[in-house]
Amino acid sequence: MEWTKEERYKRIEDVSSTYMTELVKKVNEGPYRQIFHIQPKTGLLNDPNGFSYYNGQYHLFYQWFPLGPVHGVKYWYHMVSNNLVDWEDHGIALEPDTKYDSHGVFSGTGFVKNDQLHLFYTGNTRTENWTRIPYQCHAVMGNDNYIKKSQNPLITGSPEGYTDNFRDPKIIEQNGRYYCIIGAETDSHEGAIAYYVSDDLEKWTYQRAIELKGNITSENQGFMWECPDYFELDHQGVLLFSPQGMTEEGDNYQNIYQSGYLLGNPLDFATGIFHVTENFKELDRGFDFYAPQTMTDPNGRQLLVGWLGLPGVDCATDEFGWAHCLTIPREISIQNGKLHQKPVSELSLLRGKKNTVEMELENEAVIAENFSARTYELQVTFSNLSGSSVGLSFRMGEKEVTNFYYDRIAKKLVFDRSQSGETATAEFGSIRKCDFSEEELDIQLFMDESSVEIFVNDGLEVFTSRLYSQVDHNQIQFYTKGHATVTAIQWEIN
Ligand code: FRU
């Protein structure tokens, strides 16, 4: 079904309560609802927003269009957790109800200061002839979780040299001053990150674009960088963003849009120079990952949550009135010049019944008969490897199967969802690969009703994807061409 502009800019109060009741019913009666991922109760979810720790709890918001599975006028929806696993639904946090955000409360971040959670977001507006004017806006949440928008925007429009694609503020404190980085498109259609400085979080002065220096070899940088994020870990600077418009290079950049990072020396906001030491790398190798956001928690962990979805792609759940979900929270580390992502340890709270298997495989494929759960965490170690490949099949029935394996000849990890069931985005291919050359293959995999997140060798590579298969086929099979010792644990998640 095509949605008209008018329909996309309807707000909740513009539709009848019957409309919403029927939509909820359609969502709940349809397949593919997730068990342990944050998902919208109706409509479309996109970027995580305002991920923060405030007043003793984790706060996570997300972009939401309530009325259907399309990108319409966006709200912020609020979830709260004590443990990053059980999320309490706090409903709508920010509505598109002022002249500075009339066409969407777009993405942004949370920043704790003076016992308040400051929310910074982009107010998207359109004039009558549909010219976009972005505003960077501010709201404050107190410890009663009540959110109040500031009356005036902090930043109006974009400075000279940038188009109206100017959004997704992130606040960083450095040497007693505040910096706001913003995703941007330059007039010559290159992706950029602009930044402002402030001494009080209220009055902001434009500085310049972050200048990348050093070991940058790629010209392939896209036309717009969305959702910038910056943090320091182990005395290194990490600049994370989601570029639009990169062209594919070999096995890289296969999705419609990318999401990745640069490593460098700590960014000096006084000069704006980011001395890059490691070139752009994708954060995820799967089909559905975009617009991640990080925060530092009280234990000093750098945590990341992403959108388990992408702009401009269809979802098999569209016909059931909803689309997309968020990833599980991950902890970031830097090892040998690469970001690693590991599921946060709290996720072990989800673990139910435990099943185990050990086997020596020699040119064979063996089904783990006692692994029959549909939603689970799986940990597998393939060691003592020889031969050409080793891997596993899951969600495996008569006709459907999903494969993940290590091709030891090509030195690649391969994720194949060509026979995984319903495909929503076949035009972007059904296989994803990345370079991999390790002695062992270690997998930690989270299978929900309609998504899989595969963490390989301590989070060195991650494959995040939706999987849409309805028939009850939950088997797991391990296989080799050559030899492998397989040790596997499955924890059922209900
Ligand atoms: C990324 C994005 C952001 C924007 C938001 C709108 O997916 O396009 O740049 O703020 O989504 O929903």
PDB file of C-alpha atoms in Angstrom, residues 73-348:
ATOM      1  CA  VAL A  73       6.122  12.065  11.227  1.00  0.00           C
ATOM      2  CA  LYS A  74       8.445  10.847  13.985  1.00  0.00           C
ATOM      3  CA  TYR A  75       7.996  10.713  17.761  1.00  0.00           C
ATOM      4  CA  TRP A  76      10.445   9.678  20.478  1.00  0.00           C
ATOM      5  CA  TYR A  77       9.299   6.614  22.396  1.00  0.00           C
ATOM      6  CA  HIS A  78      10.740   5.956  25.848  1.00  0.00           C
ATOM      7  CA  MET A  79      11.922   2.676  27.432  1.00  0.00           C
ATOM      8  CA  VAL A  80      13.513   2.349  30.872  1.00  0.00           C
ATOM      9  CA  SER A  81      15.526  -0.505  32.349  1.00  0.00           C
ATOM     10  CA  ASN A  82      17.451  -1.477  35.463  1.00  0.00           C
ATOM     11  CA  ASN A  83      19.449  -4.187  33.737  1.00  0.00           C
ATOM     12  CA  LEU A  84      19.460  -3.618  29.948  1.00  0.00           C
ATOM     13  CA  VAL A  85      17.315  -6.736  29.560  1.00  0.00           C
ATOM     14  CA  ASP A  86      13.864  -6.008  30.994  1.00  0.00           C
ATOM     15  CA  TRP A  87      12.497  -2.789  29.528  1.00  0.00           C
ATOM     16  CA  GLU A  88       9.602  -0.874  30.960  1.00  0.00           C
ATOM     17  CA  ASP A  89       7.386   0.924  28.480  1.00  0.00           C
ATOM     18  CA  HIS A  90       7.161   4.634  29.324  1.00  0.00           C
ATOM     19  CA  GLY A  91       5.225   5.614  26.218  1.00  0.00           C
ATOM     20  CA  ILE A  92       5.735   8.676  24.082  1.00  0.00           C
ATOM     21  CA  ALA A  93       8.492  10.998  25.271  1.00  0.00           C
ATOM     22  CA  LEU A  94       8.517  13.714  22.620  1.00  0.00           C
ATOM     23  CA  GLU A  95       5.774  14.571  20.168  1.00  0.00           C
ATOM     24  CA  PRO A  96       6.001  16.623  16.990  1.00  0.00           C
ATOM     25  CA  ASP A  97       3.861  19.365  18.487  1.00  0.00           C
ATOM     26  CA  THR A  98       5.743  22.655  18.108  1.00  0.00           C
ATOM     27  CA  LYS A  99       6.599  24.789  15.113  1.00  0.00           C
ATOM     28  CA  TYR A 100      10.230  23.686  15.501  1.00  0.00           C
ATOM     29  CA  ASP A 101       9.508  19.964  15.152  1.00  0.00           C
ATOM     30  CA  SER A 102       6.203  19.940  13.268  1.00  0.00           C
ATOM     31  CA  HIS A 103       7.430  17.369  10.726  1.00  0.00           C
ATOM     32  CA  GLY A 104       9.198  15.060  13.090  1.00  0.00           C
ATOM     33  CA  VAL A 105      11.139  14.825  16.307  1.00  0.00           C
ATOM     34  CA  PHE A 106      14.241  13.419  14.670  1.00  0.00           C
ATOM     35  CA  SER A 107      17.215  11.654  16.199  1.00  0.00           C
ATOM     36  CA  GLY A 108      19.387  12.905  19.021  1.00  0.00           C
ATOM     37  CA  THR A 109      21.039  12.051  22.275  1.00  0.00           C
ATOM     38  CA  GLY A 110      20.830  12.262  26.043  1.00  0.00           C
ATOM     39  CA  PHE A 111      23.359  14.047  28.250  1.00  0.00           C
ATOM     40  CA  VAL A 112      23.274  14.034  32.031  1.00  0.00           C
ATOM     41  CA  LYS A 113      24.145  17.319  33.724  1.00  0.00           C
ATOM     42  CA  ASN A 114      23.191  18.829  37.079  1.00  0.00           C
ATOM     43  CA  ASP A 115      20.930  15.961  37.989  1.00  0.00           C
ATOM     44  CA  GLN A 116      18.883  16.295  34.825  1.00  0.00           C
ATOM     45  CA  LEU A 117      18.776  14.347  31.594  1.00  0.00           C
ATOM     46  CA  HIS A 118      19.187  16.818  28.745  1.00  0.00           C
ATOM     47  CA  LEU A 119      17.755  15.620  25.465  1.00  0.00           C
ATOM     48  CA  PHE A 120      19.076  17.106  22.233  1.00  0.00           C
ATOM     49  CA  TYR A 121      17.273  16.288  19.010  1.00  0.00           C
ATOM     50  CA  THR A 122      16.632  17.587  15.541  1.00  0.00           C
ATOM     51  CA  GLY A 123      13.284  19.214  14.959  1.00  0.00           C
ATOM     52  CA  ASN A 124      12.366  18.540  11.365  1.00  0.00           C
ATOM     53  CA  THR A 125      10.133  21.110   9.696  1.00  0.00           C
ATOM     54  CA  ARG A 126       8.849  21.775   6.201  1.00  0.00           C
ATOM     55  CA  THR A 127       7.587  25.019   4.764  1.00  0.00           C
ATOM     56  CA  GLU A 128       4.483  25.142   2.591  1.00  0.00           C
ATOM     57  CA  ASN A 129       6.539  24.490  -0.516  1.00  0.00           C
ATOM     58  CA  TRP A 130       8.219  21.607   1.278  1.00  0.00           C
ATOM     59  CA  THR A 131      11.581  23.244   1.959  1.00  0.00           C
ATOM     60  CA  ARG A 132      13.172  21.601   4.966  1.00  0.00           C
ATOM     61  CA  ILE A 133      14.371  23.684   7.898  1.00  0.00           C
ATOM     62  CA  PRO A 134      16.136  21.654  10.568  1.00  0.00           C
ATOM     63  CA  TYR A 135      16.294  22.949  14.138  1.00  0.00           C
ATOM     64  CA  GLN A 136      18.472  21.518  16.892  1.00  0.00           C
ATOM     65  CA  CYS A 137      16.214  21.407  19.910  1.00  0.00           C
ATOM     66  CA  HIS A 138      16.476  20.732  23.596  1.00  0.00           C
ATOM     67  CA  ALA A 139      14.317  19.193  26.307  1.00  0.00           C
ATOM     68  CA  VAL A 140      14.962  18.320  29.918  1.00  0.00           C
ATOM     69  CA  MET A 141      13.886  15.315  31.945  1.00  0.00           C
ATOM     70  CA  GLY A 142      13.881  15.405  35.736  1.00  0.00           C
ATOM     71  CA  ASN A 143      13.926  12.446  38.087  1.00  0.00           C
ATOM     72  CA  ASP A 144      10.148  12.094  37.873  1.00  0.00           C
ATOM     73  CA  ASN A 145      10.746  11.215  34.189  1.00  0.00           C
ATOM     74  CA  TYR A 146       8.677  14.226  33.168  1.00  0.00           C
ATOM     75  CA  ILE A 147      10.050  15.777  29.982  1.00  0.00           C
ATOM     76  CA  LYS A 148       9.794  19.464  29.179  1.00  0.00           C
ATOM     77  CA  LYS A 149      10.801  20.947  25.851  1.00  0.00           C
ATOM     78  CA  SER A 150      12.754  24.200  25.861  1.00  0.00           C
ATOM     79  CA  GLN A 151      10.822  27.006  24.278  1.00  0.00           C
ATOM     80  CA  ASN A 152      13.310  27.936  21.580  1.00  0.00           C
ATOM     81  CA  PRO A 153      15.586  25.870  19.399  1.00  0.00           C
ATOM     82  CA  LEU A 154      19.321  25.980  20.103  1.00  0.00           C
ATOM     83  CA  ILE A 155      20.369  26.076  16.467  1.00  0.00           C
ATOM     84  CA  THR A 156      18.308  27.192  13.478  1.00  0.00           C
ATOM     85  CA  GLY A 157      18.966  25.886   9.986  1.00  0.00           C
ATOM     86  CA  SER A 158      22.480  24.997   8.886  1.00  0.00           C
ATOM     87  CA  PRO A 159      25.600  27.181   8.540  1.00  0.00           C
ATOM     88  CA  GLU A 160      26.890  28.241   5.154  1.00  0.00           C
ATOM     89  CA  GLY A 161      28.305  25.382   3.154  1.00  0.00           C
ATOM     90  CA  TYR A 162      25.764  22.761   4.236  1.00  0.00           C
ATOM     91  CA  THR A 163      22.441  21.605   2.829  1.00  0.00           C
ATOM     92  CA  ASP A 164      19.294  21.106   4.909  1.00  0.00           C
ATOM     93  CA  ASN A 165      20.477  17.581   5.679  1.00  0.00           C
ATOM     94  CA  PHE A 166      21.789  18.698   9.029  1.00  0.00           C
ATOM     95  CA  ARG A 167      20.726  16.600  11.981  1.00  0.00           C
ATOM     96  CA  ASP A 168      21.277  14.117  14.826  1.00  0.00           C
ATOM     97  CA  PRO A 169      23.120  16.102  17.532  1.00  0.00           C
ATOM     98  CA  LYS A 170      25.437  14.371  20.003  1.00  0.00           C
ATOM     99  CA  ILE A 171      26.915  16.203  23.013  1.00  0.00           C
ATOM    100  CA  ILE A 172      30.474  15.700  24.210  1.00  0.00           C
ATOM    101  CA  GLU A 173      32.140  17.346  27.191  1.00  0.00           C
ATOM    102  CA  GLN A 174      35.847  18.142  26.827  1.00  0.00           C
ATOM    103  CA  ASN A 175      38.013  20.307  29.101  1.00  0.00           C
ATOM    104  CA  GLY A 176      34.986  21.893  30.757  1.00  0.00           C
ATOM    105  CA  ARG A 177      33.301  22.916  27.504  1.00  0.00           C
ATOM    106  CA  TYR A 178      30.468  21.262  25.606  1.00  0.00           C
ATOM    107  CA  TYR A 179      30.606  20.298  21.984  1.00  0.00           C
ATOM    108  CA  CYS A 180      27.691  19.330  19.791  1.00  0.00           C
ATOM    109  CA  ILE A 181      28.500  17.268  16.712  1.00  0.00           C
ATOM    110  CA  ILE A 182      25.929  17.149  13.925  1.00  0.00           C
ATOM    111  CA  GLY A 183      25.579  14.902  10.871  1.00  0.00           C
ATOM    112  CA  ALA A 184      25.716  16.880   7.651  1.00  0.00           C
ATOM    113  CA  GLU A 185      25.791  17.055   3.893  1.00  0.00           C
ATOM    114  CA  THR A 186      27.995  19.758   2.363  1.00  0.00           C
ATOM    115  CA  ASP A 187      26.876  21.885  -0.574  1.00  0.00           C
ATOM    116  CA  SER A 188      29.126  19.747  -2.745  1.00  0.00           C
ATOM    117  CA  HIS A 189      27.254  16.655  -1.515  1.00  0.00           C
ATOM    118  CA  GLU A 190      29.877  15.147   0.699  1.00  0.00           C
ATOM    119  CA  GLY A 191      29.250  13.637   4.091  1.00  0.00           C
ATOM    120  CA  ALA A 192      30.571  15.700   6.993  1.00  0.00           C
ATOM    121  CA  ILE A 193      30.322  16.215  10.736  1.00  0.00           C
ATOM    122  CA  ALA A 194      29.882  19.819  11.824  1.00  0.00           C
ATOM    123  CA  TYR A 195      30.291  20.957  15.410  1.00  0.00           C
ATOM    124  CA  TYR A 196      29.350  23.732  17.801  1.00  0.00           C
ATOM    125  CA  VAL A 197      30.739  24.789  21.165  1.00  0.00           C
ATOM    126  CA  SER A 198      28.914  25.933  24.305  1.00  0.00           C
ATOM    127  CA  ASP A 199      29.730  26.783  27.902  1.00  0.00           C
ATOM    128  CA  ASP A 200      26.222  26.323  29.267  1.00  0.00           C
ATOM    129  CA  LEU A 201      24.429  23.824  26.961  1.00  0.00           C
ATOM    130  CA  GLU A 202      22.153  26.704  25.862  1.00  0.00           C
ATOM    131  CA  LYS A 203      24.112  29.117  23.708  1.00  0.00           C
ATOM    132  CA  TRP A 204      25.900  27.335  20.882  1.00  0.00           C
ATOM    133  CA  THR A 205      28.488  28.747  18.474  1.00  0.00           C
ATOM    134  CA  TYR A 206      29.322  27.097  15.180  1.00  0.00           C
ATOM    135  CA  GLN A 207      32.967  26.056  14.863  1.00  0.00           C
ATOM    136  CA  ARG A 208      33.677  24.068  11.692  1.00  0.00           C
ATOM    137  CA  ALA A 209      33.507  20.565  10.261  1.00  0.00           C
ATOM    138  CA  ILE A 210      35.650  17.912  11.888  1.00  0.00           C
ATOM    139  CA  GLU A 211      38.760  17.677   9.743  1.00  0.00           C
ATOM    140  CA  LEU A 212      40.050  14.185   9.046  1.00  0.00           C
ATOM    141  CA  LYS A 213      43.804  13.905   8.719  1.00  0.00           C
ATOM    142  CA  GLY A 214      46.278  11.094   8.453  1.00  0.00           C
ATOM    143  CA  ASN A 215      45.741   7.659   7.165  1.00  0.00           C
ATOM    144  CA  ILE A 216      42.570   8.296   5.127  1.00  0.00           C
ATOM    145  CA  THR A 217      42.705   6.432   1.845  1.00  0.00           C
ATOM    146  CA  SER A 218      39.103   6.256   0.764  1.00  0.00           C
ATOM    147  CA  GLU A 219      37.397   8.714  -1.554  1.00  0.00           C
ATOM    148  CA  ASN A 220      34.261   6.684  -1.085  1.00  0.00           C
ATOM    149  CA  GLN A 221      32.675   8.695   1.717  1.00  0.00           C
ATOM    150  CA  GLY A 222      29.088   9.174   0.604  1.00  0.00           C
ATOM    151  CA  PHE A 223      26.960  12.343   0.409  1.00  0.00           C
ATOM    152  CA  MET A 224      25.517  12.507   3.920  1.00  0.00           C
ATOM    153  CA  TRP A 225      26.731  11.301   7.308  1.00  0.00           C
ATOM    154  CA  GLU A 226      23.880  10.552   9.683  1.00  0.00           C
ATOM    155  CA  CYS A 227      23.944   9.933  13.421  1.00  0.00           C
ATOM    156  CA  PRO A 228      27.521  10.887  14.357  1.00  0.00           C
ATOM    157  CA  ASP A 229      28.890   9.727  17.685  1.00  0.00           C
ATOM    158  CA  TYR A 230      32.266  10.282  19.305  1.00  0.00           C
ATOM    159  CA  PHE A 231      33.873   8.709  22.362  1.00  0.00           C
ATOM    160  CA  GLU A 232      37.276   7.832  23.708  1.00  0.00           C
ATOM    161  CA  LEU A 233      38.327   4.380  24.761  1.00  0.00           C
ATOM    162  CA  ASP A 234      41.818   3.246  25.793  1.00  0.00           C
ATOM    163  CA  HIS A 235      43.197   6.697  24.921  1.00  0.00           C
ATOM    164  CA  GLN A 236      41.936   6.468  21.354  1.00  0.00           C
ATOM    165  CA  GLY A 237      39.242   8.481  19.650  1.00  0.00           C
ATOM    166  CA  VAL A 238      36.357   6.663  17.980  1.00  0.00           C
ATOM    167  CA  LEU A 239      34.232   8.530  15.446  1.00  0.00           C
ATOM    168  CA  LEU A 240      31.146   6.615  14.538  1.00  0.00           C
ATOM    169  CA  PHE A 241      28.657   7.585  11.832  1.00  0.00           C
ATOM    170  CA  SER A 242      26.250   6.251   9.233  1.00  0.00           C
ATOM    171  CA  PRO A 243      27.233   7.411   5.755  1.00  0.00           C
ATOM    172  CA  GLN A 244      24.713   7.400   2.946  1.00  0.00           C
ATOM    173  CA  GLY A 245      25.885   6.980  -0.627  1.00  0.00           C
ATOM    174  CA  MET A 246      29.006   4.831  -0.357  1.00  0.00           C
ATOM    175  CA  THR A 247      29.502   2.486  -3.291  1.00  0.00           C
ATOM    176  CA  GLU A 248      30.162  -1.182  -2.726  1.00  0.00           C
ATOM    177  CA  GLU A 249      33.769  -2.363  -2.699  1.00  0.00           C
ATOM    178  CA  GLY A 250      34.193  -6.116  -2.913  1.00  0.00           C
ATOM    179  CA  ASP A 251      32.328  -7.663   0.005  1.00  0.00           C
ATOM    180  CA  ASN A 252      32.040  -4.319   1.782  1.00  0.00           C
ATOM    181  CA  TYR A 253      29.232  -1.732   1.793  1.00  0.00           C
ATOM    182  CA  GLN A 254      26.612  -4.089   0.384  1.00  0.00           C
ATOM    183  CA  ASN A 255      23.620  -2.636   2.214  1.00  0.00           C
ATOM    184  CA  ILE A 256      21.717   0.411   0.997  1.00  0.00           C
ATOM    185  CA  TYR A 257      23.486   2.520   3.657  1.00  0.00           C
ATOM    186  CA  GLN A 258      26.454   1.853   5.891  1.00  0.00           C
ATOM    187  CA  SER A 259      27.364   2.290   9.471  1.00  0.00           C
ATOM    188  CA  GLY A 260      30.930   2.333  10.685  1.00  0.00           C
ATOM    189  CA  TYR A 261      33.773   4.092  12.430  1.00  0.00           C
ATOM    190  CA  LEU A 262      37.187   5.679  12.221  1.00  0.00           C
ATOM    191  CA  LEU A 263      39.813   5.239  14.921  1.00  0.00           C
ATOM    192  CA  GLY A 264      42.254   7.994  15.647  1.00  0.00           C
ATOM    193  CA  ASN A 265      44.140  10.024  18.182  1.00  0.00           C
ATOM    194  CA  PRO A 266      41.764  11.719  20.628  1.00  0.00           C
ATOM    195  CA  LEU A 267      39.880  14.438  18.775  1.00  0.00           C
ATOM    196  CA  ASP A 268      40.950  17.912  19.758  1.00  0.00           C
ATOM    197  CA  PHE A 269      37.842  20.077  19.571  1.00  0.00           C
ATOM    198  CA  ALA A 270      39.945  23.222  19.928  1.00  0.00           C
ATOM    199  CA  THR A 271      41.237  22.640  16.380  1.00  0.00           C
ATOM    200  CA  GLY A 272      38.648  20.190  15.057  1.00  0.00           C
ATOM    201  CA  ILE A 273      41.349  17.887  13.759  1.00  0.00           C
ATOM    202  CA  PHE A 274      40.823  14.167  13.991  1.00  0.00           C
ATOM    203  CA  HIS A 275      44.039  12.350  13.215  1.00  0.00           C
ATOM    204  CA  VAL A 276      42.862   9.040  11.809  1.00  0.00           C
ATOM    205  CA  THR A 277      44.886   5.903  12.480  1.00  0.00           C
ATOM    206  CA  GLU A 278      42.493   3.276  11.145  1.00  0.00           C
ATOM    207  CA  ASN A 279      40.399   3.700   8.031  1.00  0.00           C
ATOM    208  CA  PHE A 280      36.621   3.442   7.888  1.00  0.00           C
ATOM    209  CA  LYS A 281      35.347   0.030   8.886  1.00  0.00           C
ATOM    210  CA  GLU A 282      31.809  -1.268   8.952  1.00  0.00           C
ATOM    211  CA  LEU A 283      30.475  -2.048  12.393  1.00  0.00           C
ATOM    212  CA  ASP A 284      28.315  -4.903  11.250  1.00  0.00           C
ATOM    213  CA  ARG A 285      28.394  -7.390   8.377  1.00  0.00           C
ATOM    214  CA  GLY A 286      24.745  -8.402   8.282  1.00  0.00           C
ATOM    215  CA  PHE A 287      21.749  -7.155   6.332  1.00  0.00           C
ATOM    216  CA  ASP A 288      19.994  -4.998   8.900  1.00  0.00           C
ATOM    217  CA  PHE A 289      22.000  -2.600  11.005  1.00  0.00           C
ATOM    218  CA  TYR A 290      22.074   1.195  11.057  1.00  0.00           C
ATOM    219  CA  ALA A 291      22.287   4.392  13.112  1.00  0.00           C
ATOM    220  CA  PRO A 292      23.878   2.937  16.257  1.00  0.00           C
ATOM    221  CA  GLN A 293      24.308   5.054  19.340  1.00  0.00           C
ATOM    222  CA  THR A 294      26.653   4.622  22.301  1.00  0.00           C
ATOM    223  CA  MET A 295      26.824   5.733  25.920  1.00  0.00           C
ATOM    224  CA  THR A 296      29.206   5.284  28.825  1.00  0.00           C
ATOM    225  CA  ASP A 297      27.540   3.552  31.734  1.00  0.00           C
ATOM    226  CA  PRO A 298      28.411   3.916  35.449  1.00  0.00           C
ATOM    227  CA  ASN A 299      30.718   0.893  35.242  1.00  0.00           C
ATOM    228  CA  GLY A 300      32.725   2.668  32.557  1.00  0.00           C
ATOM    229  CA  ARG A 301      31.464   0.392  29.825  1.00  0.00           C
ATOM    230  CA  GLN A 302      30.904   1.844  26.367  1.00  0.00           C
ATOM    231  CA  LEU A 303      27.535   0.437  25.354  1.00  0.00           C
ATOM    232  CA  LEU A 304      26.018   0.402  21.899  1.00  0.00           C
ATOM    233  CA  VAL A 305      22.504  -0.122  20.584  1.00  0.00           C
ATOM    234  CA  GLY A 306      21.656  -0.007  16.895  1.00  0.00           C
ATOM    235  CA  TRP A 307      18.592   0.008  14.720  1.00  0.00           C
ATOM    236  CA  LEU A 308      18.036  -3.562  13.571  1.00  0.00           C
ATOM    237  CA  GLY A 309      16.866  -2.209  10.245  1.00  0.00           C
ATOM    238  CA  LEU A 310      17.768   0.217   7.495  1.00  0.00           C
ATOM    239  CA  PRO A 311      16.187   3.170   5.743  1.00  0.00           C
ATOM    240  CA  GLY A 312      14.563   2.475   2.403  1.00  0.00           C
ATOM    241  CA  VAL A 313      14.063  -1.256   2.769  1.00  0.00           C
ATOM    242  CA  ASP A 314      10.853  -3.210   3.153  1.00  0.00           C
ATOM    243  CA  CYS A 315      10.076  -5.485   6.051  1.00  0.00           C
ATOM    244  CA  ALA A 316       8.169  -8.756   5.916  1.00  0.00           C
ATOM    245  CA  THR A 317       6.100  -7.380   8.791  1.00  0.00           C
ATOM    246  CA  ASP A 318       4.874  -4.356   6.815  1.00  0.00           C
ATOM    247  CA  GLU A 319       1.633  -6.124   5.964  1.00  0.00           C
ATOM    248  CA  PHE A 320       1.044  -6.668   9.685  1.00  0.00           C
ATOM    249  CA  GLY A 321       1.261  -2.987  10.510  1.00  0.00           C
ATOM    250  CA  TRP A 322       4.730  -2.692  12.053  1.00  0.00           C
ATOM    251  CA  ALA A 323       8.391  -2.605  11.067  1.00  0.00           C
ATOM    252  CA  HIS A 324      11.831  -3.032  12.643  1.00  0.00           C
ATOM    253  CA  CYS A 325      13.283  -3.359  16.126  1.00  0.00           C
ATOM    254  CA  LEU A 326      16.433  -2.410  18.051  1.00  0.00           C
ATOM    255  CA  THR A 327      19.501  -4.620  18.486  1.00  0.00           C
ATOM    256  CA  ILE A 328      20.428  -6.146  21.817  1.00  0.00           C
ATOM    257  CA  PRO A 329      22.800  -3.881  23.795  1.00  0.00           C
ATOM    258  CA  ARG A 330      26.464  -4.531  23.158  1.00  0.00           C
ATOM    259  CA  GLU A 331      29.667  -3.614  24.939  1.00  0.00           C
ATOM    260  CA  ILE A 332      32.453  -2.115  22.885  1.00  0.00           C
ATOM    261  CA  SER A 333      36.183  -2.666  23.214  1.00  0.00           C
ATOM    262  CA  ILE A 334      39.151  -1.909  20.987  1.00  0.00           C
ATOM    263  CA  GLN A 335      41.475  -4.764  20.143  1.00  0.00           C
ATOM    264  CA  ASN A 336      44.279  -4.524  17.591  1.00  0.00           C
ATOM    265  CA  GLY A 337      42.923  -1.441  15.888  1.00  0.00           C
ATOM    266  CA  LYS A 338      39.367  -2.775  15.606  1.00  0.00           C
ATOM    267  CA  LEU A 339      36.183  -2.244  17.547  1.00  0.00           C
ATOM    268  CA  HIS A 340      34.818  -5.425  19.038  1.00  0.00           C
ATOM    269  CA  GLN A 341      31.181  -5.727  20.084  1.00  0.00           C
ATOM    270  CA  LYS A 342      30.029  -8.231  22.660  1.00  0.00           C
ATOM    271  CA  PRO A 343      26.490  -8.737  23.935  1.00  0.00           C
ATOM    272  CA  VAL A 344      26.287  -7.201  27.407  1.00  0.00           C
ATOM    273  CA  SER A 345      26.787  -9.778  30.169  1.00  0.00           C
ATOM    274  CA  GLU A 346      23.338  -8.973  31.630  1.00  0.00           C
ATOM    275  CA  LEU A 347      21.778 -10.834  28.714  1.00  0.00           C
ATOM    276  CA  SER A 348      22.563 -14.047  30.574  1.00  0.00           C
TER     277      SER A 348
END
